[in-house]
mmCIF file of C-alpha atoms and ligand atoms in Angstrom:
data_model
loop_
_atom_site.group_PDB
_atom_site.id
_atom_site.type_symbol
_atom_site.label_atom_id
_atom_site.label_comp_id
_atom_site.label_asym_id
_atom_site.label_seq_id
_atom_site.Cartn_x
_atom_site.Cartn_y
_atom_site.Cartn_z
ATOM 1 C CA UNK A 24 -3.954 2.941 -17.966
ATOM 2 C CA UNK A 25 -4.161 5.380 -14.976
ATOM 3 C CA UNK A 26 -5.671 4.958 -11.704
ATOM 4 C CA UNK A 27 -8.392 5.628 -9.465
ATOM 5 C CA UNK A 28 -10.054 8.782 -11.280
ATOM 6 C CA UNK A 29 -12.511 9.263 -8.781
ATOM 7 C CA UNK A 30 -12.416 9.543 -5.237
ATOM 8 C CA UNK A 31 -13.581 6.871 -2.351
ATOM 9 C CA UNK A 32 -15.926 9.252 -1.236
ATOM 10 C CA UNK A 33 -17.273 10.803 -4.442
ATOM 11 C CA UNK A 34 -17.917 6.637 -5.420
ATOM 12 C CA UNK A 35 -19.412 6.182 -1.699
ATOM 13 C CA UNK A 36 -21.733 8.934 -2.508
ATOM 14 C CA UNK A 37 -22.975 7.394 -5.536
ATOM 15 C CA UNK A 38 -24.697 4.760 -3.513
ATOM 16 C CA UNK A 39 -28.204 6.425 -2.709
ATOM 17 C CA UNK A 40 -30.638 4.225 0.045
ATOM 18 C CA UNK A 41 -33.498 4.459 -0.800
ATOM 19 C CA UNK A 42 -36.742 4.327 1.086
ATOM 20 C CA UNK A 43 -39.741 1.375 0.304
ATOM 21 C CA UNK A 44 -42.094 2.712 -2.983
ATOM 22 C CA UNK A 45 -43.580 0.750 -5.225
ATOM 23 C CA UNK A 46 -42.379 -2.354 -5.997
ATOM 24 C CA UNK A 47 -42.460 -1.697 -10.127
ATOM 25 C CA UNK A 48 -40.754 1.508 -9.800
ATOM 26 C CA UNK A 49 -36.906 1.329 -10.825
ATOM 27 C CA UNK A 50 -34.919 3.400 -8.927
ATOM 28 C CA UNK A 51 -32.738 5.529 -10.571
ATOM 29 C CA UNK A 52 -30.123 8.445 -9.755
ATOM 30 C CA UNK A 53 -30.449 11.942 -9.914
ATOM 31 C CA UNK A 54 -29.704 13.393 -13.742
ATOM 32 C CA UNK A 55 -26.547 14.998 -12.729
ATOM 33 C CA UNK A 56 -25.064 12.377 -11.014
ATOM 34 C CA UNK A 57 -23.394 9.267 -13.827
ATOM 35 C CA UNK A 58 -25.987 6.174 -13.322
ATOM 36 C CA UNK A 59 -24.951 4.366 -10.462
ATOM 37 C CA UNK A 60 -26.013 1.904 -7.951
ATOM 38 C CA UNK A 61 -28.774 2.153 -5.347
ATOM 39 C CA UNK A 62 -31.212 0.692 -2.708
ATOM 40 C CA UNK A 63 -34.466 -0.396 -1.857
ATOM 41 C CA UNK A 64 -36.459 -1.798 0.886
ATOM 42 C CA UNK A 65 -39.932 -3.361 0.123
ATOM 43 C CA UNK A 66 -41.631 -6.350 0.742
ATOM 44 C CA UNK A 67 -43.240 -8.881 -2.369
ATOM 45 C CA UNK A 68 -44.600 -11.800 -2.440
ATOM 46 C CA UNK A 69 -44.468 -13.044 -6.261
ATOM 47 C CA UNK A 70 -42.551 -15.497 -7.158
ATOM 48 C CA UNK A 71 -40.987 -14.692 -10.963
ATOM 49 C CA UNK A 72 -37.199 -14.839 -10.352
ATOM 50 C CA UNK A 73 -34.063 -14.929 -12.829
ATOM 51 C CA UNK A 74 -30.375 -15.912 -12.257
ATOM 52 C CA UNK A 75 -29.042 -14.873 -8.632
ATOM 53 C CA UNK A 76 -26.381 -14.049 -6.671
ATOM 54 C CA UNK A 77 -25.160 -15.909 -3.524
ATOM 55 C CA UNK A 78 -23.972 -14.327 -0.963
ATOM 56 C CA UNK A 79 -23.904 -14.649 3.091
ATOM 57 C CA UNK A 80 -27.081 -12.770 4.166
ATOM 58 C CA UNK A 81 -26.462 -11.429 7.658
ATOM 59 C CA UNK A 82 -29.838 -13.644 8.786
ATOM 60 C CA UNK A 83 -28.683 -17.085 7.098
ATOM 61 C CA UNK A 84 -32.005 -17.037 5.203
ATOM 62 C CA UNK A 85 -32.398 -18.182 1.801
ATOM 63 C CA UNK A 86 -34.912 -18.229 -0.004
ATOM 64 C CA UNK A 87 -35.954 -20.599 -2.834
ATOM 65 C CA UNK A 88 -37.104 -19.422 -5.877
ATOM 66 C CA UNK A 89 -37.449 -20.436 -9.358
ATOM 67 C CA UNK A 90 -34.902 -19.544 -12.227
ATOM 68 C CA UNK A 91 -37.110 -18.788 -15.376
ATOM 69 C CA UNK A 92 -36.452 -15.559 -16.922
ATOM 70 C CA UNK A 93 -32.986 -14.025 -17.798
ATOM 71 C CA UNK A 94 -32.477 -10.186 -18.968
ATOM 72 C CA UNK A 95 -30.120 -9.296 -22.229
ATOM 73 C CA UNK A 96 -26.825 -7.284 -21.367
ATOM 74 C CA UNK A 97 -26.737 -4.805 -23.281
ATOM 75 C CA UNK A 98 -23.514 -3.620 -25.643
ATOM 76 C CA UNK A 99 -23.674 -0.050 -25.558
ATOM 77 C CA UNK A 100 -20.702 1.574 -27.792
ATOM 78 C CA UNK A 101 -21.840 5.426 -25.536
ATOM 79 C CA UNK A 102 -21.078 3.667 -22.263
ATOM 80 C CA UNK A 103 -18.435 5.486 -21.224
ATOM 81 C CA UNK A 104 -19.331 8.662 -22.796
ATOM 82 C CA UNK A 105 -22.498 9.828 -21.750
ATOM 83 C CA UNK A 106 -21.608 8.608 -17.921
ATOM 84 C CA UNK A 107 -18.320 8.792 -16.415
ATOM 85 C CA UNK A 108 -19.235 6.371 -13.721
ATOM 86 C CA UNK A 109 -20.612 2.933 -14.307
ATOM 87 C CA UNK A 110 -21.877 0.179 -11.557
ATOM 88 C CA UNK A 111 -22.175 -3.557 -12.974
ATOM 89 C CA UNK A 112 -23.027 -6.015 -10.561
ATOM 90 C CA UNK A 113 -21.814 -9.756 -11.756
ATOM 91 C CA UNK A 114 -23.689 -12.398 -10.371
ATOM 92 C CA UNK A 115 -21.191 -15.630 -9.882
ATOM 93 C CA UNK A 116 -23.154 -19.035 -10.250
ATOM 94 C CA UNK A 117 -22.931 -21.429 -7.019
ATOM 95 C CA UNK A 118 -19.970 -23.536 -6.371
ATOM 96 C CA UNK A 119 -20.343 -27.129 -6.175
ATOM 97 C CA UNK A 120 -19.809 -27.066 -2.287
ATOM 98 C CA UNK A 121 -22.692 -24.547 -2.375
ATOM 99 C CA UNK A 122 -25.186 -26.783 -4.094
ATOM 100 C CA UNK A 123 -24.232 -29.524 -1.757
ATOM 101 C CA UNK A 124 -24.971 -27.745 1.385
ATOM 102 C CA UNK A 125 -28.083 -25.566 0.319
ATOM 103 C CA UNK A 126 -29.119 -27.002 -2.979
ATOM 104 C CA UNK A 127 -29.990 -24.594 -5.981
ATOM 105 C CA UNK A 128 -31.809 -21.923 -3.531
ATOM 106 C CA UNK A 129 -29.914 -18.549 -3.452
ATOM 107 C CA UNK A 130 -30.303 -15.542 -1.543
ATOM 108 C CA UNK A 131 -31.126 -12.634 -4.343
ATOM 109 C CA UNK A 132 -33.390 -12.669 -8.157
ATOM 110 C CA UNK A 133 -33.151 -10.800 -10.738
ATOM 111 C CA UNK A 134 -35.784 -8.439 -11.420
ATOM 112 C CA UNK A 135 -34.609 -6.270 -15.036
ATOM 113 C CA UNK A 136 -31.809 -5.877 -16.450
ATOM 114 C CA UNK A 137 -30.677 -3.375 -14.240
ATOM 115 C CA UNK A 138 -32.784 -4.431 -10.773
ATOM 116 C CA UNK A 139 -31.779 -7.140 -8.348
ATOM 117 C CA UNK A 140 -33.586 -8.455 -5.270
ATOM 118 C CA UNK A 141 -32.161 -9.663 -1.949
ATOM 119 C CA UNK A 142 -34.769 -12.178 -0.336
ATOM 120 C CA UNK A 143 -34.291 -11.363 3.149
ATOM 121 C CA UNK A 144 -36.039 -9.537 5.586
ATOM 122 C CA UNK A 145 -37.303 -6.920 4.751
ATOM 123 C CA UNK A 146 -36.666 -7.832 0.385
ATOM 124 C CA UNK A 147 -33.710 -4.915 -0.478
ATOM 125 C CA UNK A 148 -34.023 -3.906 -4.200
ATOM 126 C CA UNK A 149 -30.796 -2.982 -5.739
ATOM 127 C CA UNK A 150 -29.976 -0.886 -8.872
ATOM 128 C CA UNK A 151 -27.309 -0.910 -11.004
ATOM 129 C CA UNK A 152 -26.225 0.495 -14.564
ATOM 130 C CA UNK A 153 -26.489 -3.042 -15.482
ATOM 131 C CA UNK A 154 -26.773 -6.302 -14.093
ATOM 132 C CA UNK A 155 -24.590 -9.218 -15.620
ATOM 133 C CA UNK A 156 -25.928 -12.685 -14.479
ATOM 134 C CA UNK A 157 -24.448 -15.883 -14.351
ATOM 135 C CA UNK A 158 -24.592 -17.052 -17.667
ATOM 136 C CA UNK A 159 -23.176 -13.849 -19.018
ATOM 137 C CA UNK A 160 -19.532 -14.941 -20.366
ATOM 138 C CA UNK A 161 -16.259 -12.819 -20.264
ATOM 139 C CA UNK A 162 -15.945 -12.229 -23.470
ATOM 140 C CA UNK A 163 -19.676 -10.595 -23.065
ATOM 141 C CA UNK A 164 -18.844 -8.626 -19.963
ATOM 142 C CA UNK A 165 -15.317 -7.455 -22.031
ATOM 143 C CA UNK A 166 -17.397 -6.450 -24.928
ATOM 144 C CA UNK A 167 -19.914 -4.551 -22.625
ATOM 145 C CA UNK A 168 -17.221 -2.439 -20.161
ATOM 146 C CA UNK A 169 -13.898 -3.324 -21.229
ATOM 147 C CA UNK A 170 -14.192 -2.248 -25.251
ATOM 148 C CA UNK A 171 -15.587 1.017 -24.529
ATOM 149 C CA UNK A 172 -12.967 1.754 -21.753
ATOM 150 C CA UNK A 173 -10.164 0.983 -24.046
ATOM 151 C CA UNK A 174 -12.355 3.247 -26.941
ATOM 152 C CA UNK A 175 -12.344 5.566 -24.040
ATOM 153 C CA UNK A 176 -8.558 5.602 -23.323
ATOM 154 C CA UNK A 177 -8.020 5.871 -27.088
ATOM 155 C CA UNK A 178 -10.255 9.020 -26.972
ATOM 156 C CA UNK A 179 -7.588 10.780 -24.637
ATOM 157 C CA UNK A 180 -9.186 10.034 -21.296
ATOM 158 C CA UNK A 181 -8.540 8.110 -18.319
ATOM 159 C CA UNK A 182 -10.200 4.952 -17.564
ATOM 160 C CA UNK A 183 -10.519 2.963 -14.466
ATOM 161 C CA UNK A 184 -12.306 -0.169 -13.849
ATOM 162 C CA UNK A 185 -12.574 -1.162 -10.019
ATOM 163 C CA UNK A 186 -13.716 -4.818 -9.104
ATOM 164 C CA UNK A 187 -15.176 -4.977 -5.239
ATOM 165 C CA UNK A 188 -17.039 -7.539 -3.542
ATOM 166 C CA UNK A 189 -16.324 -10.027 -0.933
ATOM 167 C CA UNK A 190 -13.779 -12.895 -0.766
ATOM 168 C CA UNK A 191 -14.993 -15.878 -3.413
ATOM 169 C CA UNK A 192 -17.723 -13.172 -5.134
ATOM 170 C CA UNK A 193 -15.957 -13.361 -8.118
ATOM 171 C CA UNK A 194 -13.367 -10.523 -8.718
ATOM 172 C CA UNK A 195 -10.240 -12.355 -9.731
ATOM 173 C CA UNK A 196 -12.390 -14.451 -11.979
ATOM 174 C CA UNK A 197 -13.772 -11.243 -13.429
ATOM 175 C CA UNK A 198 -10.635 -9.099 -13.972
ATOM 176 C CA UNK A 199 -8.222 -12.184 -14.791
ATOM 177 C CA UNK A 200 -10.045 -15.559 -14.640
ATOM 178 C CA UNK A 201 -7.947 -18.472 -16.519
ATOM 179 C CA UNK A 202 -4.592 -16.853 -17.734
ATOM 180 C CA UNK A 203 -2.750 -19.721 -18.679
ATOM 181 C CA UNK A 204 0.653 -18.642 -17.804
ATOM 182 C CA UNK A 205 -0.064 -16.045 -20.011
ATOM 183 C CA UNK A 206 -0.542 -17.094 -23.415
ATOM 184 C CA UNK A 207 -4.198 -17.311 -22.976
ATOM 185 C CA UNK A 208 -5.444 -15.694 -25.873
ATOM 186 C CA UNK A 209 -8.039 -18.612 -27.035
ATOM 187 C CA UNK A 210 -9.288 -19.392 -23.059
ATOM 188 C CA UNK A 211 -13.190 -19.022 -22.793
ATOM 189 C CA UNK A 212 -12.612 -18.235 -19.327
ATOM 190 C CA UNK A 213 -9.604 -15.253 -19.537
ATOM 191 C CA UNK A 214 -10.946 -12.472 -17.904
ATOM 192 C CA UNK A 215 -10.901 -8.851 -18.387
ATOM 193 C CA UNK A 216 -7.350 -7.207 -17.930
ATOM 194 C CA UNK A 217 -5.808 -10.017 -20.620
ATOM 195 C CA UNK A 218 -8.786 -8.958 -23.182
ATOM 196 C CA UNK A 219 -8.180 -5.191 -22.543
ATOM 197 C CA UNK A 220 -4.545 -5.268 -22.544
ATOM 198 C CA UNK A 221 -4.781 -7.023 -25.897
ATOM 199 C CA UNK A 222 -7.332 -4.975 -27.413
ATOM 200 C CA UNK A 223 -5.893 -1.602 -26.304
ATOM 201 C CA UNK A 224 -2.315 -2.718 -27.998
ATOM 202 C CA UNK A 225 -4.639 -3.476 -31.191
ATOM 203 C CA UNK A 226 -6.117 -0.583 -31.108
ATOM 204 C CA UNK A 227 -2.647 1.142 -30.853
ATOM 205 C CA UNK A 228 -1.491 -0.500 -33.993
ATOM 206 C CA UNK A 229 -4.442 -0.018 -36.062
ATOM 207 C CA UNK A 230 -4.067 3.603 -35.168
ATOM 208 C CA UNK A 231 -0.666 3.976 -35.832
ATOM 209 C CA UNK A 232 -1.220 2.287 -39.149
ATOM 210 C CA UNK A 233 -4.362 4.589 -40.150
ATOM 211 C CA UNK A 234 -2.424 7.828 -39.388
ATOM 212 C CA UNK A 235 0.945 6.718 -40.730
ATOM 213 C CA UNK A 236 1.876 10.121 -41.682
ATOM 214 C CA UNK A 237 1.381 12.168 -38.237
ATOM 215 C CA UNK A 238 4.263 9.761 -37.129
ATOM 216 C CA UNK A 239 2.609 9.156 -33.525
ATOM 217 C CA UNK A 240 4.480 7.742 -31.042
ATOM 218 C CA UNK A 241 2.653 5.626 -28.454
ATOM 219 C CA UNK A 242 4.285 5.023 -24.735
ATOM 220 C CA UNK A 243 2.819 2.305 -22.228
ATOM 221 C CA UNK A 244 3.835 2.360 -18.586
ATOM 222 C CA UNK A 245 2.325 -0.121 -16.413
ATOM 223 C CA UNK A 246 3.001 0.195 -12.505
ATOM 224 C CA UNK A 247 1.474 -2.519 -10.097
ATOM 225 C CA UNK A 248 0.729 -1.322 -6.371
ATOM 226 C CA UNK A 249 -0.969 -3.029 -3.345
ATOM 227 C CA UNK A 250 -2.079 -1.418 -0.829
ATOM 228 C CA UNK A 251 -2.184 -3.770 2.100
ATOM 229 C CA UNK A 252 -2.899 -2.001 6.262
ATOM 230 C CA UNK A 253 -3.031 1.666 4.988
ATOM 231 C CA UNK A 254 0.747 1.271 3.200
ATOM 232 C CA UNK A 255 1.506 1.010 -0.276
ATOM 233 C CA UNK A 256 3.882 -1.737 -1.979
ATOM 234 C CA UNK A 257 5.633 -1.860 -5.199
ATOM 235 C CA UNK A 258 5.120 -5.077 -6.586
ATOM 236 C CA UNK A 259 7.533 -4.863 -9.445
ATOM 237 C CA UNK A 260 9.802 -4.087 -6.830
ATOM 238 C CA UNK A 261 8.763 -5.303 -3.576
ATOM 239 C CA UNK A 262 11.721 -3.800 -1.211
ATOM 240 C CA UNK A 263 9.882 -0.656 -2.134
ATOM 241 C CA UNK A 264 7.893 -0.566 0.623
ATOM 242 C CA UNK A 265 5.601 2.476 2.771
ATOM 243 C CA UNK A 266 5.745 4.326 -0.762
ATOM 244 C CA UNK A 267 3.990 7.924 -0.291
ATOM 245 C CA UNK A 268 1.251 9.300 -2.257
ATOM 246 C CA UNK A 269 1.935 12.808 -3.624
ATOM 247 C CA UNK A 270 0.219 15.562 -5.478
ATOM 248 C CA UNK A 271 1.564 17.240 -7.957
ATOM 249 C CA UNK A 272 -0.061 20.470 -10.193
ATOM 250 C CA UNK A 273 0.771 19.122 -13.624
ATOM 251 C CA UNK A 274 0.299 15.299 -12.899
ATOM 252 C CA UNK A 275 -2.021 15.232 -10.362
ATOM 253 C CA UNK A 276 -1.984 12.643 -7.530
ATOM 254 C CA UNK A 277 0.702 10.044 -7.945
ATOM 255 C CA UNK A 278 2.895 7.610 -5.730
ATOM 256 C CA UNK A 279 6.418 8.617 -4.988
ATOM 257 C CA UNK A 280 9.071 6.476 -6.602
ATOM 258 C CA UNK A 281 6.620 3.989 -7.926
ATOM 259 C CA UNK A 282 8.411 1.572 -10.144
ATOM 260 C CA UNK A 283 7.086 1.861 -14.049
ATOM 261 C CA UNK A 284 7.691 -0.494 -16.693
ATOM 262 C CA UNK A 285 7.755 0.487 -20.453
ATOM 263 C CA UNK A 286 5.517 -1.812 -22.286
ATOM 264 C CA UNK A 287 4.630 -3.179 -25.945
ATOM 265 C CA UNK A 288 2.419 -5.309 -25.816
ATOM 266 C CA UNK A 289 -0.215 -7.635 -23.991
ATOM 267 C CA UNK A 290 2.282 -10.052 -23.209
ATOM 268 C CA UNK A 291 4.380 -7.445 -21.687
ATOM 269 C CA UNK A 292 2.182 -6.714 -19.280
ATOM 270 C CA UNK A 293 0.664 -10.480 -18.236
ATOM 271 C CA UNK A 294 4.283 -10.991 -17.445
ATOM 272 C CA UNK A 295 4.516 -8.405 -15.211
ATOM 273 C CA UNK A 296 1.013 -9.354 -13.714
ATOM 274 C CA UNK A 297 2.059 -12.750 -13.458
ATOM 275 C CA UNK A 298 5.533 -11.952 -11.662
HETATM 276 P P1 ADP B 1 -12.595 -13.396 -5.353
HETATM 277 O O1 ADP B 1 -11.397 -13.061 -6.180
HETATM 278 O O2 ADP B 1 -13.620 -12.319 -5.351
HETATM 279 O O3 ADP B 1 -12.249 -13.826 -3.964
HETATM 280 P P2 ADP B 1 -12.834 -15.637 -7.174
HETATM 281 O O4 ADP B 1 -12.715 -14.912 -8.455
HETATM 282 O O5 ADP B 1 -11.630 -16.379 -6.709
HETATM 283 O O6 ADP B 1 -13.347 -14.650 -6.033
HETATM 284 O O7 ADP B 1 -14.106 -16.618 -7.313
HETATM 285 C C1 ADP B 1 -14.382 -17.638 -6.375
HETATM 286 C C2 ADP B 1 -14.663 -18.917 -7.130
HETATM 287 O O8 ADP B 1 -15.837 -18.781 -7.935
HETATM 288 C C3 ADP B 1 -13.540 -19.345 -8.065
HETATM 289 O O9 ADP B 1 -13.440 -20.751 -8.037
HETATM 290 C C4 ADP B 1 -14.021 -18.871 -9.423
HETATM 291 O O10 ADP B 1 -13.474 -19.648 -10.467
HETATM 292 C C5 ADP B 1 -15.546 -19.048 -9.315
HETATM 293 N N1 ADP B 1 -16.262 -18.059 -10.118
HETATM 294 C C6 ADP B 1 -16.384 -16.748 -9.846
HETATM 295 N N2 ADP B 1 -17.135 -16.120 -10.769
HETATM 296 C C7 ADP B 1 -17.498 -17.063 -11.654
HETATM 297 C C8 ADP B 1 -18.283 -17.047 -12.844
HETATM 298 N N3 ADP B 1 -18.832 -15.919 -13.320
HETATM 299 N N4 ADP B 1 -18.445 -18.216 -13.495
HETATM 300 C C9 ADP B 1 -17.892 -19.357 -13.027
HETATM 301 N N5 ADP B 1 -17.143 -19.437 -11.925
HETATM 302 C C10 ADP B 1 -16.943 -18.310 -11.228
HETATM 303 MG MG1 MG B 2 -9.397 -12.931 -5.648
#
């Protein structure tokens, strides 16, 4: 599965701020940009709240609110195909520590299922393609982006999924969560890349059974990079260091001497993950 398709800035751009309006409008992208995430400010004073996210607000301030509504994630089979770019936000519930030194009260509700609100000062409104809260499990949040991405790369077309947020958000939870040394397959709590890498190397089979006589031959290459103060590291083969990023007219933008691995199955790659 390739890499970054689209560039920091074109994702950057894809953020629109948005100025205060009415506090029942949902804010949504321009029609020829994918959905995506965006901003904005306004003040409220009701009280109707749903699961939230925690997070260090700049002022400290959190506000209490109640938790008594929850939105539906949707499973939508098009959602890759009618938008190229997709923004879930994943709302983590609170660590233990958190409850014991602020209680239940968190800094941001849930407005829809695509809408969340930071209490601060002034209330930011966010908008996302979707908005997973903190009951939603990983096998929901697999079915929802990770299924159609693998449908996607089955399709003939590169997929990318891209987990950012702050330190103890949630991202390693989200792409890997509970791996089990790799022979997680009946863990509630694997995350993403495990479910992916199993269902894509399904899907591979299935395929190659259903079209028997075209002979296809399938090739997986997986290559695992970090870039770490602006240089890049091979970490399947991590003397390789200060690799180079390239471009290239038939392949496109690659990195120079990049180790890759030729892979079967979902195994395969944990073990590489895990080394
Ligand atoms: P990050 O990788 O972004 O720094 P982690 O994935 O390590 O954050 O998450 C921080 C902590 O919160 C971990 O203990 C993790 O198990 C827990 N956590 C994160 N998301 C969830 C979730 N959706 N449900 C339960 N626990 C979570
Ligand atoms: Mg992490």
């Amino acid at each position: 599965m390739p890499i970054i398709s689209e560039a920091a800035s074109a994702f950057r751009s894809r953020f629109g701020f948005h100025k205060p309006s009415s506090d029942s409008e949902i804010v949504r992208s321009s029609p020829a940009i994918p959905k995506s995430s965006s901003k904005e400010n306004f003040f409220r004073s009701d009280s109707s709240s749903s699961s939230s996210l925690n997070f260090e607000s700049e002022s400290n301030e959190i506000v209490p609110r109640s938790l008594n509504q929850s939105f539906e994630l949707e499973e939508d089979p098009s959602f890759w195909k009618d938008h190229n770019v997709q923004v879930i936000i994943r709302i983590r519930p609170l660590s233990n520590y958190e409850i014991s030194i602020q209680g239940n009260n968190k800094c941001v509700r849930q407005d829809s299922s695509q809408t969340i609100t930071w209490n601060g000062h002034p209330e930011s409104r966010f908008t996302f393609d979707q908005v997973a809260d903190e009951n939603v499990t990983q096998e929901k949040l697999f079915h929802v982006a990770g299924l159609p991405m693998v449908e996607n790369c089955m399709g003939g077309y590169n997929s990318c999924m891209f987990a950012y947020g702050q330190t103890g958000s949630g991202k390693t939870h989200t792409m890997l969560g509970d791996i089990e040394g790799g022979t997680r397959r009946h863990s509630v709590n694997c995350g993403m890349t495990p479910r992916v890498f199993e269902h894509l190397f399904s899907r591979i089979q299935k395929e190659k059974e259903s079209r028997r006589d075209e002979k296809l031959k399938f090739t997986c290459k997986c290559s695992f990079l970090e870039i770490y103060n602006e240089q890049i590291l091979d970490l399947l083969d991590p003397s390789s260091l200060n690799l180079q990023i390239r471009e290239d007219a038939k392949k496109g933008v690659y990195v120079e001497n990049l180790k890759e691995l030729e892979v079967t199955n979902a195994r395969d790659v944990m073990q590489q993950l895990i080394q």
